[in-house]
XYZ file of C-alpha atoms in Angstrom:
87
model
C -0.077 0.227 0.085
C 1.427 3.369 -0.837
C 0.697 7.092 0.284
C -2.217 8.959 -1.243
C -2.649 12.492 -0.897
C -6.276 13.687 -1.697
C -6.067 17.294 -2.560
C -7.649 20.358 -4.122
C -5.963 23.027 -6.500
C -4.611 26.287 -4.771
C -4.710 24.425 -1.294
C -1.682 25.774 0.727
C -1.890 23.078 2.851
C -1.792 20.293 0.519
C 1.152 22.322 -1.163
C 2.784 22.019 2.149
C 1.813 18.594 2.699
C 3.353 17.458 -0.747
C 6.213 19.624 -0.282
C 7.299 17.994 2.804
C 6.657 14.472 1.466
C 8.830 15.139 -1.429
C 11.491 16.391 0.839
C 11.546 13.276 2.911
C 11.664 11.237 -0.585
C 8.322 9.657 0.236
C 6.554 8.589 -2.800
C 2.856 9.320 -2.879
C 0.156 9.798 -5.293
C -2.165 12.906 -5.689
C -6.026 12.758 -6.139
C -7.596 15.799 -7.269
C -10.701 15.830 -5.548
C -12.334 18.647 -7.696
C -11.958 16.201 -10.511
C -13.281 13.245 -8.422
C -16.682 14.760 -6.570
C -17.603 10.954 -5.693
C -14.417 10.627 -3.802
C -14.801 14.144 -2.053
C -18.456 12.931 -0.908
C -16.939 9.894 0.280
C -14.110 11.416 2.511
C -16.870 13.995 3.868
C -19.014 10.928 4.754
C -16.162 9.482 6.602
C -15.807 12.784 8.534
C -13.090 14.490 7.056
C -13.769 18.205 6.923
C -10.465 19.718 5.108
C -7.873 18.861 3.009
C -5.498 17.248 2.203
C -6.497 13.768 3.410
C -3.680 11.437 3.741
C -3.532 7.891 3.330
C -0.670 6.032 4.259
C 0.135 2.574 5.528
C 0.112 3.328 9.373
C -1.873 6.259 9.443
C -4.720 8.381 8.100
C -5.148 11.986 8.880
C -6.412 15.532 7.295
C -4.925 18.782 6.919
C -1.167 19.611 7.087
C 0.281 17.611 9.790
C 4.366 17.643 9.743
C 4.488 15.784 13.000
C 2.407 12.894 11.368
C 4.372 12.998 7.665
C 7.867 12.849 9.927
C 6.171 9.960 11.975
C 5.304 8.312 8.496
C 8.823 8.738 7.003
C 10.089 6.960 10.248
C 7.825 4.138 10.018
C 8.595 3.838 6.194
C 12.394 3.536 7.041
C 12.043 1.283 9.486
C 10.011 -0.950 7.166
C 12.747 -0.855 4.623
C 15.499 -1.627 7.361
C 13.457 -4.813 8.565
C 13.099 -5.762 4.826
C 16.969 -5.243 4.078
C 17.463 -7.330 7.175
C 15.558 -10.583 5.922
C 17.266 -10.718 2.623
């Protein structure tokens, strides 16, 4: 499972989240919610009230959360190290 960022254009929090993920070398996919109104409705039904909504292997959150992005980077690094140790 990868990291998905559900975002809207001209969203400063979305841009900041994408920038931080890129800085930390985390691969992610961006879904433009303005082009996916059904997905936007599903996220709203799930209780999300702000963008971006980030779905990651170990967490899901909304808004720009540098603390959770950093936690995600540590989680992904630990997973890579585990996999490398198994080889």
